[in-house]
Coordinates of C-alpha atoms in Angstrom, one line a residue:
Chain D
X1 CA 20.9 -21.2 -7.9
X2 CA 20.0 -18.0 -9.6
X3 CA 21.9 -16.9 -12.6
X4 CA 23.8 -13.7 -12.1
X5 CA 24.5 -11.0 -14.6
X6 CA 26.0 -7.6 -14.1
X7 CA 24.5 -5.0 -16.3
X8 CA 25.2 -1.3 -16.7
X9 CA 21.7 -0.2 -16.7
X10 CA 21.8 3.2 -15.1
X11 CA 18.7 4.8 -16.6
X12 CA 16.4 2.2 -15.1
X13 CA 17.7 2.6 -11.6
X14 CA 17.4 6.3 -11.9
X15 CA 13.8 6.0 -13.0
X16 CA 13.0 3.9 -9.9
X17 CA 14.9 6.0 -7.5
X18 CA 13.1 9.2 -8.6
X19 CA 9.8 10.2 -7.4
X20 CA 7.6 10.8 -10.4
X21 CA 7.6 14.5 -10.2
X22 CA 9.8 16.3 -12.6
X23 CA 12.9 17.1 -10.8
X24 CA 16.4 16.6 -12.1
X25 CA 17.9 13.2 -12.4
X26 CA 20.6 12.1 -9.9
X27 CA 24.1 13.2 -10.9
X28 CA 25.7 9.8 -10.8
X29 CA 24.5 6.6 -12.3
X30 CA 24.4 3.4 -10.3
X31 CA 26.4 1.1 -12.4
X32 CA 27.1 -1.6 -9.9
X33 CA 23.8 -3.4 -9.5
X34 CA 23.9 -7.1 -10.1
X35 CA 20.8 -8.6 -11.7
X36 CA 19.6 -12.1 -11.0
X37 CA 17.1 -14.4 -12.6
X38 CA 15.2 -16.3 -9.9
X39 CA 15.5 -20.1 -9.9
X40 CA 12.9 -21.5 -12.5
X41 CA 12.2 -24.2 -10.0
X42 CA 10.9 -21.6 -7.6
X43 CA 9.2 -19.3 -10.1
X44 CA 5.5 -19.5 -10.8
X45 CA 3.4 -18.1 -13.7
X46 CA -0.1 -17.4 -12.5
X47 CA -2.3 -16.9 -15.5
X48 CA -5.5 -14.8 -15.1
X49 CA -7.9 -13.3 -17.5
X50 CA -6.3 -10.0 -16.4
X51 CA -2.8 -11.1 -17.4
X52 CA 0.2 -13.0 -16.2
X53 CA 1.7 -12.7 -12.7
X54 CA 5.2 -13.9 -11.9
X55 CA 5.7 -15.2 -8.4
X56 CA 9.0 -16.1 -6.7
X57 CA 8.7 -18.8 -4.1
X58 CA 10.8 -18.8 -0.9
X59 CA 11.9 -22.3 0.1
X60 CA 14.3 -20.8 2.7
X61 CA 11.6 -19.5 4.9
X62 CA 8.8 -21.9 4.0
X63 CA 10.2 -25.2 2.7
X64 CA 7.1 -27.2 3.5
X65 CA 4.6 -24.7 2.2
X66 CA 6.6 -24.3 -1.0
X67 CA 6.8 -28.0 -1.6
X68 CA 3.1 -28.3 -0.9
X69 CA 2.3 -25.4 -3.3
X70 CA 4.5 -26.8 -6.0
X71 CA 2.7 -30.2 -5.7
X72 CA -0.7 -28.5 -6.1
X73 CA 0.6 -26.6 -9.2
X74 CA 1.9 -29.9 -10.6
X75 CA -1.5 -31.4 -10.0
X76 CA -3.1 -28.5 -11.8
X77 CA -5.1 -27.9 -8.7
X78 CA -5.5 -24.2 -9.1
X79 CA -6.7 -24.4 -12.7
X80 CA -10.3 -23.1 -12.6
X81 CA -10.2 -21.9 -9.1
X82 CA -10.9 -18.2 -8.4
X83 CA -10.1 -15.2 -6.2
X84 CA -13.2 -15.6 -4.1
X85 CA -12.4 -13.1 -1.3
X86 CA -11.0 -9.8 -2.3
X87 CA -10.8 -6.7 -0.2
X88 CA -9.4 -3.6 -1.8
X89 CA -6.5 -2.2 0.1
X90 CA -6.0 -5.5 1.9
X91 CA -5.7 -8.9 0.3
X92 CA -6.9 -11.0 -2.7
X93 CA -7.6 -14.6 -1.6
X94 CA -7.8 -17.6 -4.0
X95 CA -8.2 -21.3 -3.8
X96 CA -10.9 -23.9 -3.4
X97 CA -12.6 -22.0 -0.6
X98 CA -11.7 -24.7 1.9
X99 CA -10.6 -21.9 4.2
X100 CA -14.3 -21.0 4.5
X101 CA -15.5 -24.4 5.8
X102 CA -14.4 -27.5 7.6
X103 CA -14.1 -29.7 4.6
X104 CA -10.6 -30.0 3.3
X105 CA -9.9 -32.1 0.2
X106 CA -6.2 -31.4 0.5
X107 CA -4.3 -32.2 3.8
X108 CA -3.4 -29.2 5.8
X109 CA 0.2 -28.1 6.4
X110 CA 2.4 -27.2 9.3
X111 CA 2.8 -23.5 10.0
X112 CA 6.0 -21.8 8.9
X113 CA 5.8 -18.4 10.6
X114 CA 9.5 -17.6 11.3
X115 CA 12.9 -19.2 11.3
X116 CA 15.8 -19.3 13.7
X117 CA 18.5 -16.8 12.7
X118 CA 20.8 -15.6 15.4
X119 CA 22.1 -12.1 14.8
X120 CA 25.6 -13.2 15.6
X121 CA 27.3 -16.6 16.2
X122 CA 27.0 -17.3 19.9
X123 CA 30.4 -19.1 20.4
X124 CA 33.5 -20.1 18.5
X125 CA 32.0 -23.4 17.4
X126 CA 29.0 -21.6 15.8
X127 CA 31.4 -19.0 14.4
X128 CA 33.2 -21.7 12.4
X129 CA 30.1 -22.8 10.6
X130 CA 28.9 -19.2 10.3
X131 CA 28.2 -18.0 6.8
X132 CA 27.8 -14.5 5.6
X133 CA 24.1 -14.0 5.5
X134 CA 22.5 -12.3 2.5
X135 CA 21.0 -9.8 4.9
X136 CA 20.9 -6.2 3.6
X137 CA 19.9 -4.0 6.5
X138 CA 17.2 -1.4 5.9
X139 CA 15.9 -0.1 9.2
X140 CA 16.5 -0.4 12.9
X141 CA 13.5 0.1 15.2
X142 CA 11.0 -0.1 12.5
X143 CA 7.5 0.4 14.0
X144 CA 6.8 -3.4 13.8
X145 CA 10.2 -5.0 14.3
X146 CA 13.6 -4.3 15.8
X147 CA 15.3 -4.8 12.5
X148 CA 14.2 -4.9 8.9
X149 CA 16.1 -5.8 5.8
X150 CA 16.2 -7.7 2.6
X151 CA 17.1 -11.4 2.2
X152 CA 17.7 -12.2 -1.4
X153 CA 15.1 -9.7 -2.6
X154 CA 12.5 -10.6 0.1
X155 CA 11.4 -8.0 2.6
X156 CA 12.1 -9.4 6.1
X157 CA 12.5 -8.6 9.7
X158 CA 14.6 -9.9 12.6
X159 CA 14.6 -10.0 16.4
X160 CA 17.4 -10.9 18.8
X161 CA 15.0 -12.4 21.3
X162 CA 14.5 -16.2 21.8
X163 CA 18.0 -16.8 20.3
X164 CA 17.3 -14.8 17.2
X165 CA 14.4 -15.1 14.8
X166 CA 13.8 -13.9 11.2
X167 CA 10.6 -13.7 9.2
X168 CA 9.2 -12.5 5.9
X169 CA 7.1 -9.3 6.3
X170 CA 3.7 -8.6 4.9
X171 CA 4.2 -6.0 2.1
X172 CA 2.3 -5.4 -1.1
X173 CA 2.8 -8.4 -3.3
X174 CA 3.5 -10.8 -0.4
X175 CA 1.9 -14.3 -0.8
X176 CA 0.9 -16.4 2.2
X177 CA -1.3 -19.3 3.0
X178 CA -4.7 -18.5 4.4
X179 CA -5.8 -20.4 7.5
X180 CA -8.4 -20.5 10.3
X181 CA -7.5 -20.0 13.9
X182 CA -5.4 -23.1 14.1
X183 CA -1.8 -22.3 13.1
X184 CA -1.5 -25.6 11.1
X185 CA -4.7 -25.3 9.2
X186 CA -3.4 -23.9 5.9
X187 CA -4.3 -26.1 3.0
X188 CA -4.9 -24.7 -0.5
X189 CA -6.1 -21.1 -0.1
X190 CA -3.6 -18.4 -0.4
X191 CA -3.7 -14.6 -0.5
X192 CA -1.7 -11.8 -2.1
X193 CA -1.4 -8.5 -0.2
X194 CA -2.8 -5.7 -2.4
X195 CA -2.8 -2.8 0.0
X196 CA -0.9 -1.0 2.7
X197 CA 1.3 -3.5 4.4
X198 CA -0.7 -5.4 7.1
X199 CA 2.3 -5.9 9.2
X200 CA 0.3 -7.1 12.3
X201 CA 0.0 -10.4 10.4
X202 CA 3.8 -10.9 10.5
X203 CA 4.9 -14.0 12.3
X204 CA 1.4 -15.3 12.2
X205 CA 1.1 -16.5 8.6
X206 CA 3.2 -18.8 6.4
X207 CA 4.6 -16.3 3.8
X208 CA 6.0 -18.4 1.0
X209 CA 6.4 -16.1 -2.0
X210 CA 6.1 -12.7 -3.5
X211 CA 5.0 -11.2 -6.8
X212 CA 8.0 -10.1 -8.8
X213 CA 6.2 -9.1 -12.0
X214 CA 2.6 -8.2 -12.7
X215 CA 1.4 -6.3 -9.6
X216 CA -0.6 -4.1 -12.0
X217 CA -2.4 -7.3 -13.1
X218 CA -3.0 -8.3 -9.4
X219 CA -4.5 -4.8 -8.9
X220 CA -7.1 -5.5 -11.5
X221 CA -8.4 -8.6 -9.7
X222 CA -12.1 -8.1 -9.1
X223 CA -12.9 -6.8 -5.6
X224 CA -15.6 -8.1 -3.3
X225 CA -18.0 -6.1 -1.1
X226 CA -16.3 -5.0 2.1
X227 CA -19.6 -5.4 3.8
X228 CA -19.5 -9.1 3.1
X229 CA -15.9 -9.5 4.2
X230 CA -14.8 -9.4 0.5
X231 CA -16.6 -12.6 -0.5
X232 CA -17.8 -12.6 -4.1
X233 CA -20.9 -14.7 -4.5
X234 CA -21.4 -14.5 -8.2
X235 CA -19.1 -16.4 -10.6
X236 CA -19.1 -13.5 -13.0
X237 CA -17.9 -11.2 -10.4
X238 CA -14.8 -13.1 -9.7
X239 CA -11.3 -13.3 -11.3
X240 CA -10.5 -16.8 -12.4
X241 CA -7.3 -18.7 -12.5
X242 CA -6.7 -20.0 -16.0
X243 CA -3.6 -21.9 -14.8
X244 CA -0.5 -21.9 -12.7
X245 CA 2.8 -23.3 -13.9
X246 CA 6.3 -23.6 -12.6
X247 CA 8.7 -21.7 -14.9
X248 CA 10.9 -24.8 -15.1
X249 CA 8.0 -26.7 -16.7
X250 CA 7.7 -24.2 -19.5
X251 CA 9.9 -24.4 -22.6
X252 CA 13.0 -22.2 -22.4
X253 CA 11.9 -19.8 -25.2
X254 CA 8.5 -19.4 -23.6
X255 CA 9.9 -18.4 -20.2
X256 CA 9.7 -14.8 -18.9
X257 CA 13.1 -13.5 -17.9
X258 CA 12.4 -11.4 -14.9
X259 CA 15.7 -9.9 -13.9
X260 CA 15.7 -8.9 -10.2
X261 CA 18.2 -6.4 -8.7
X262 CA 20.4 -8.3 -6.2
X263 CA 19.6 -6.8 -2.9
X264 CA 23.1 -7.8 -1.7
X265 CA 24.8 -5.8 -4.4
X266 CA 26.7 -2.6 -3.9
X267 CA 24.4 -0.7 -6.3
X268 CA 21.3 -1.7 -4.3
X269 CA 23.0 -0.6 -1.1
X270 CA 23.8 2.8 -2.7
X271 CA 20.2 3.1 -3.7
X272 CA 19.0 2.5 -0.1
X273 CA 21.5 5.1 1.1
X274 CA 20.2 7.7 -1.4
X275 CA 16.6 6.8 -0.6
X276 CA 17.3 7.4 3.1
X277 CA 19.2 10.6 2.7
X278 CA 17.2 12.6 0.2
X279 CA 19.4 15.6 -0.5
X280 CA 18.1 17.0 -3.8
X281 CA 16.4 20.3 -3.9
X282 CA 13.0 18.9 -4.6
X283 CA 12.7 18.4 -0.8
X284 CA 12.0 21.6 1.0
X285 CA 11.5 19.7 4.3
X286 CA 14.1 17.1 4.9
X287 CA 12.3 13.8 5.2
X288 CA 13.2 11.7 8.3
X289 CA 16.1 9.5 7.5
X290 CA 14.2 6.3 7.8
X291 CA 13.0 3.6 5.4
X292 CA 9.8 1.6 5.4
X293 CA 10.8 -1.9 4.3
X294 CA 7.6 -2.2 2.3
X295 CA 8.2 1.1 0.5
X296 CA 11.5 0.2 -1.0
X297 CA 11.0 -1.1 -4.5
X298 CA 13.4 -3.9 -5.6
X299 CA 14.1 -3.0 -9.2
X300 CA 12.9 -5.6 -11.7
X301 CA 13.0 -5.7 -15.5
X302 CA 11.4 -8.1 -17.9
X303 CA 13.2 -9.5 -21.0
X304 CA 12.5 -12.1 -23.5
X305 CA 14.1 -15.4 -22.8
X306 CA 17.8 -15.3 -23.4
X307 CA 17.7 -18.7 -25.1
Chain Q
X1 CA -20.8 21.3 7.8
X2 CA -21.2 17.5 7.4
X3 CA -24.5 16.0 8.2
X4 CA -24.4 13.6 11.1
X5 CA -26.3 10.4 11.6
X6 CA -25.9 7.8 14.3
X7 CA -26.5 4.3 12.9
X8 CA -26.4 1.0 14.6
X9 CA -24.5 -0.8 12.0
X10 CA -22.5 -3.4 13.9
X11 CA -22.1 -6.0 11.2
X12 CA -20.3 -3.6 8.9
X13 CA -17.8 -2.6 11.5
X14 CA -17.1 -6.2 12.4
X15 CA -16.4 -7.0 8.8
X16 CA -13.9 -4.2 8.6
X17 CA -12.3 -5.0 11.9
X18 CA -11.8 -8.6 11.0
X19 CA -9.0 -9.8 8.9
X20 CA -10.4 -11.8 6.1
X21 CA -9.4 -15.1 7.4
X22 CA -12.1 -17.2 8.9
X23 CA -11.8 -16.7 12.6
X24 CA -14.7 -15.9 14.9
X25 CA -16.3 -12.6 15.0
X26 CA -15.7 -10.2 17.9
X27 CA -18.0 -10.9 20.9
X28 CA -19.3 -7.4 21.2
X29 CA -20.7 -5.2 18.5
X30 CA -19.6 -1.6 18.1
X31 CA -22.8 0.3 18.1
X32 CA -21.6 3.8 18.8
X33 CA -20.1 4.8 15.5
X34 CA -21.4 8.1 14.1
X35 CA -21.7 8.3 10.4
X36 CA -21.2 11.5 8.5
X37 CA -21.8 12.6 4.9
X38 CA -19.0 14.9 3.7
X39 CA -20.0 18.4 2.6
X40 CA -21.2 18.3 -1.0
X41 CA -19.3 21.5 -1.6
X42 CA -16.1 19.6 -0.9
X43 CA -17.0 16.3 -2.5
X44 CA -15.9 15.5 -6.0
X45 CA -17.1 12.8 -8.5
X46 CA -14.2 11.8 -10.8
X47 CA -15.6 9.9 -13.7
X48 CA -13.4 7.5 -15.5
X49 CA -14.0 4.7 -18.1
X50 CA -13.1 2.4 -15.2
X51 CA -15.9 3.8 -13.0
X52 CA -16.6 6.6 -10.5
X53 CA -14.3 7.8 -7.8
X54 CA -15.5 9.9 -4.9
X55 CA -13.0 12.4 -3.5
X56 CA -13.3 14.4 -0.3
X57 CA -11.5 17.7 -0.4
X58 CA -9.8 19.2 2.7
X59 CA -10.1 23.0 2.9
X60 CA -8.8 23.0 6.4
X61 CA -5.2 21.9 5.4
X62 CA -5.2 23.3 1.8
X63 CA -7.7 26.1 1.4
X64 CA -6.0 27.7 -1.6
X65 CA -5.4 24.4 -3.4
X66 CA -9.0 23.3 -2.8
X67 CA -10.3 26.7 -4.1
X68 CA -8.1 26.4 -7.1
X69 CA -9.1 22.8 -7.8
X70 CA -12.8 23.6 -7.5
X71 CA -12.3 26.4 -10.0
X72 CA -10.7 24.0 -12.4
X73 CA -13.6 21.6 -11.9
X74 CA -16.1 24.4 -12.5
X75 CA -14.2 25.3 -15.7
X76 CA -14.5 21.7 -16.8
X77 CA -10.7 21.8 -17.1
X78 CA -10.1 18.1 -16.4
X79 CA -12.7 16.8 -18.9
X80 CA -10.7 15.0 -21.5
X81 CA -7.5 15.0 -19.5
X82 CA -5.8 11.8 -18.7
X83 CA -3.7 9.8 -16.2
X84 CA -0.5 10.2 -18.2
X85 CA 2.0 9.1 -15.6
X86 CA 1.2 6.0 -13.6
X87 CA 3.6 3.9 -11.6
X88 CA 2.2 0.8 -10.0
X89 CA 2.7 0.7 -6.2
X90 CA 3.4 4.5 -6.2
X91 CA 1.1 7.1 -7.7
X92 CA -1.3 7.8 -10.6
X93 CA -0.8 11.3 -12.0
X94 CA -3.3 13.2 -14.1
X95 CA -3.7 16.7 -15.6
X96 CA -2.7 18.7 -18.7
X97 CA 1.0 17.5 -18.4
X98 CA 2.1 21.0 -17.5
X99 CA 4.2 19.3 -14.8
X100 CA 6.4 17.9 -17.5
X101 CA 7.3 21.2 -19.1
X102 CA 7.7 24.8 -18.5
X103 CA 4.5 26.0 -20.2
X104 CA 1.7 26.6 -17.7
X105 CA -1.7 27.5 -19.1
X106 CA -3.0 27.8 -15.6
X107 CA -1.3 29.9 -12.9
X108 CA 0.6 28.1 -10.3
X109 CA -0.4 28.0 -6.6
X110 CA 1.3 28.6 -3.3
X111 CA 2.4 25.5 -1.4
X112 CA 0.3 24.2 1.4
X113 CA 2.5 21.6 3.0
X114 CA 1.6 21.9 6.7
X115 CA -0.4 24.1 9.1
X116 CA 0.3 25.6 12.5
X117 CA -1.3 23.5 15.2
X118 CA 0.2 23.7 18.7
X119 CA -0.2 20.5 20.8
X120 CA -1.4 22.6 23.7
X121 CA -2.4 26.2 24.3
X122 CA 0.8 28.0 25.2
X123 CA -0.7 30.5 27.7
X124 CA -3.9 31.6 29.3
X125 CA -4.9 33.8 26.5
X126 CA -4.5 31.1 23.9
X127 CA -6.3 28.7 26.3
X128 CA -9.4 30.9 26.2
X129 CA -9.7 30.7 22.5
X130 CA -8.7 27.0 22.5
X131 CA -11.1 24.6 20.9
X132 CA -11.3 20.9 21.3
X133 CA -9.6 19.7 18.2
X134 CA -11.0 16.8 16.2
X135 CA -7.7 15.0 16.6
X136 CA -8.0 11.2 17.2
X137 CA -4.6 9.9 18.3
X138 CA -3.3 6.8 16.6
X139 CA 0.4 6.4 17.2
X140 CA 3.2 8.0 19.1
X141 CA 6.7 7.8 17.6
X142 CA 5.5 6.5 14.3
X143 CA 8.5 5.8 12.0
X144 CA 7.9 9.1 10.1
X145 CA 6.4 11.4 12.7
X146 CA 6.2 12.0 16.5
X147 CA 2.4 11.7 16.5
X148 CA -0.1 10.4 14.0
X149 CA -3.9 10.5 14.2
X150 CA -7.0 11.3 12.3
X151 CA -8.5 14.7 11.7
X152 CA -12.1 14.4 10.5
X153 CA -11.3 11.2 8.6
X154 CA -8.0 12.3 7.2
X155 CA -4.8 10.6 8.2
X156 CA -2.5 13.2 9.6
X157 CA 0.6 13.7 11.7
X158 CA 1.9 16.3 14.2
X159 CA 5.1 17.6 15.7
X160 CA 5.7 19.8 18.7
X161 CA 8.6 21.6 17.1
X162 CA 8.4 25.1 15.6
X163 CA 5.4 25.9 17.8
X164 CA 3.5 22.8 16.6
X165 CA 2.8 21.7 13.1
X166 CA 0.2 19.4 11.6
X167 CA 0.1 17.9 8.1
X168 CA -1.8 15.3 6.1
X169 CA 0.1 12.1 5.5
X170 CA 0.7 10.3 2.2
X171 CA -1.5 7.1 2.4
X172 CA -3.1 5.0 -0.3
X173 CA -5.9 7.2 -1.7
X174 CA -4.2 10.5 -0.7
X175 CA -4.5 13.2 -3.4
X176 CA -2.0 16.0 -3.8
X177 CA -0.8 18.5 -6.4
X178 CA 2.2 17.5 -8.5
X179 CA 5.0 20.1 -8.8
X180 CA 8.6 20.5 -10.0
X181 CA 11.4 21.5 -7.6
X182 CA 9.9 24.8 -6.7
X183 CA 7.5 24.6 -3.8
X184 CA 5.0 26.9 -5.4
X185 CA 4.9 25.3 -8.8
X186 CA 1.8 23.2 -8.6
X187 CA -0.7 24.1 -11.2
X188 CA -3.2 21.5 -12.6
X189 CA -1.5 18.1 -12.4
X190 CA -2.4 16.0 -9.3
X191 CA -1.7 12.5 -8.2
X192 CA -3.4 9.8 -6.2
X193 CA -1.3 7.5 -4.1
X194 CA -1.9 3.9 -5.2
X195 CA 0.7 1.9 -3.3
X196 CA 2.5 1.6 0.0
X197 CA 2.4 5.0 1.7
X198 CA 5.3 7.2 0.4
X199 CA 5.6 9.0 3.7
X200 CA 8.9 10.7 2.8
X201 CA 6.8 13.0 0.7
X202 CA 5.0 14.3 3.8
X203 CA 5.4 18.0 4.4
X204 CA 6.7 18.4 0.9
X205 CA 3.5 18.3 -1.2
X206 CA 0.1 20.0 -1.0
X207 CA -2.2 17.3 0.0
X208 CA -5.8 18.5 -0.6
X209 CA -8.0 15.5 -0.6
X210 CA -8.5 11.7 -0.3
X211 CA -10.5 9.0 -2.1
X212 CA -13.4 8.0 0.0
X213 CA -15.0 5.7 -2.4
X214 CA -13.8 3.8 -5.5
X215 CA -10.2 2.9 -4.7
X216 CA -10.9 -0.3 -6.6
X217 CA -11.6 1.9 -9.6
X218 CA -8.4 3.9 -9.1
X219 CA -6.4 0.6 -9.0
X220 CA -7.7 -0.2 -12.5
X221 CA -6.2 3.0 -13.9
X222 CA -3.7 1.9 -16.6
X223 CA -0.1 1.8 -15.6
X224 CA 2.9 3.2 -17.4
X225 CA 6.3 1.6 -17.9
X226 CA 8.5 2.0 -14.8
X227 CA 11.4 2.2 -17.1
X228 CA 10.0 5.4 -18.5
X229 CA 9.1 6.8 -15.1
X230 CA 5.5 5.8 -15.6
X231 CA 4.8 8.0 -18.6
X232 CA 2.4 6.6 -21.1
X233 CA 3.1 7.7 -24.6
X234 CA 0.1 6.3 -26.4
X235 CA -3.4 7.6 -26.0
X236 CA -4.9 4.2 -26.0
X237 CA -2.7 3.1 -23.1
X238 CA -4.0 5.8 -20.9
X239 CA -7.1 6.1 -18.6
X240 CA -9.1 9.2 -19.5
X241 CA -11.1 11.5 -17.4
X242 CA -14.7 11.7 -18.7
X243 CA -15.5 14.5 -16.2
X244 CA -15.2 15.8 -12.8
X245 CA -18.0 17.3 -10.8
X246 CA -18.6 18.8 -7.4
X247 CA -21.4 16.8 -5.6
X248 CA -23.2 20.1 -4.9
X249 CA -23.6 20.7 -8.7
X250 CA -25.3 17.3 -9.1
X251 CA -29.0 16.9 -8.6
X252 CA -29.8 15.6 -5.1
X253 CA -31.3 12.3 -6.4
X254 CA -28.2 11.7 -8.4
X255 CA -25.8 12.2 -5.6
X256 CA -23.9 9.3 -4.1
X257 CA -24.3 9.2 -0.3
X258 CA -20.9 8.1 1.0
X259 CA -21.3 7.7 4.7
X260 CA -18.0 8.0 6.5
X261 CA -17.4 6.8 10.1
X262 CA -16.7 9.7 12.3
X263 CA -13.1 9.3 13.4
X264 CA -13.9 11.3 16.5
X265 CA -16.7 8.9 17.6
X266 CA -16.5 6.5 20.5
X267 CA -17.1 3.6 18.2
X268 CA -14.1 4.5 16.1
X269 CA -11.9 4.9 19.1
X270 CA -12.9 1.4 20.3
X271 CA -12.1 0.1 16.8
X272 CA -8.6 1.6 17.1
X273 CA -8.1 0.1 20.5
X274 CA -9.2 -3.4 19.3
X275 CA -7.0 -3.1 16.3
X276 CA -4.0 -2.2 18.5
X277 CA -4.6 -5.0 21.0
X278 CA -5.4 -8.1 19.0
X279 CA -6.4 -10.5 21.6
X280 CA -8.4 -13.2 19.7
X281 CA -7.0 -16.6 19.3
X282 CA -6.2 -16.2 15.6
X283 CA -3.0 -14.6 16.7
X284 CA -0.4 -17.1 17.9
X285 CA 2.3 -14.4 18.1
X286 CA 1.0 -11.2 19.7
X287 CA 1.4 -8.4 17.2
X288 CA 3.3 -5.3 18.4
X289 CA 0.7 -2.9 19.9
X290 CA 1.2 -0.3 17.3
X291 CA -0.8 1.1 14.4
X292 CA 0.3 2.3 11.0
X293 CA -1.9 5.4 10.3
X294 CA -2.1 4.3 6.7
X295 CA -3.2 0.8 7.6
X296 CA -6.3 1.8 9.6
X297 CA -9.3 1.8 7.3
X298 CA -11.9 4.5 8.0
X299 CA -15.2 2.6 7.5
X300 CA -17.3 3.9 4.6
X301 CA -20.6 2.8 3.1
X302 CA -22.4 3.9 0.0
X303 CA -26.1 4.5 0.0
X304 CA -28.5 5.9 -2.5
X305 CA -29.3 9.5 -2.0
X306 CA -31.6 10.0 1.0
X307 CA -33.7 12.4 -1.0

């Protein structure tokens, strides 16, 4: 379970809530944000020449994929692998390139595209076992889904149909398994979204994590030629993975404490409201009162280990 | 006027139309794309340590801003300026930092947030002067606008209200003037969108151009601390502008020929249709038949000068 810590950290939230143009700071500070540390058992340090990327895994939506990925990390499988297929504005794909051919050294895994999640309990029996979901609503009738929202920091979407489904959405920083046309063909190759959210891939890929720190590092990953579908032929032209480690396998004082704003907290809810209703005088044309789930930053701050 | 050139270049379009996962190529090639070179009088080479970025200016939507910007380029104003405010996933802002304070060495310019553009001629008289617009429709009832589409390669939106308005949309690669709360306060500082489209800024900023080549270079621009609103204090921490030149001021054999797919062409229209109706067997869940205007790449290819 994540550790929780309530911190009065108004300046930071202001900085994130503001657009970068110089207009005055919001009058009231948001002092009721709760900050969580992700579970070290589901936090990954991806080490590149370009820097360190911190990834949070999501066993709720992709239990099998997360287990599989953690096993590969444990086996040091990704050490010395590279980002071999990188298209600017779209995705950076890494792994042993098994996605390109038919030879798989590692067994493939079952697809985890969405989960069952009724919007409401359907009867009294279900109501008894019903738990308050960590769903923080963001937008109804989003272009790509009937409902969008956050589930413990992850951008997600829901639909009432077929008894109720929920899925993680493709946003910048989203991590999913690559595959060929077969749904269950994912094996070792994964991709990180590095451009405008390719939401048409939602419910079609096993999203199993997201970048919580170091997207600037990810953006420095070497690009491939669009003409060749992003594939980088030359070794020197690629970004290489020096290693991948689970935070829990790293000594406490070496861990990176990435504090993530609790998307279920009152403070975050206020931030959403403010973002939706932009009332300051910077705006001469009132923006539509809508939110793109992939354009709502979840505040994060890095501290040295607290141990 | 842009030069036009019809090229049978099916492979490239296929590569762009495909997602990068290995599923089979579309059965038919798109051979009716027209490729244009942007007007050298409205093409800018932005030279950074990180590489060269090619910008296309848009005098149709922002005639005053474009004129102003071209004058600044002519004066070599941006040489030695830096990207002083950079927030990953949002924007990279450069200039003389006048946006931060009240001192302006260069006069400020009038806002150019949107233009009049009726959807249809309102009467017979207007119909007589009516010209076929270069509007290529993309999406009705987009989350942020009633209509989105392309206007000569630029992502744009329209609204019937107030007699009909059109504006350029904030997408990755969009370039606009920074300003403070006054609409007419833009002066020298500009920003490039580097993350998920901040569409709430639409109709509130003077968008005057877009990156047509080198977004990978832009993504390597050094980031600032989010905590400090992206402002980079130390010189060494910033990306510096070595120079900015208008393509027309560069010798013909030194020019970069950036061929851009004509968004009014039949081939582009077909690409849109295909992108909206994803029918190949890679997709196990049919994606909603919608398009995010900022997630439709306009194909571009770079060639050596044809002279």
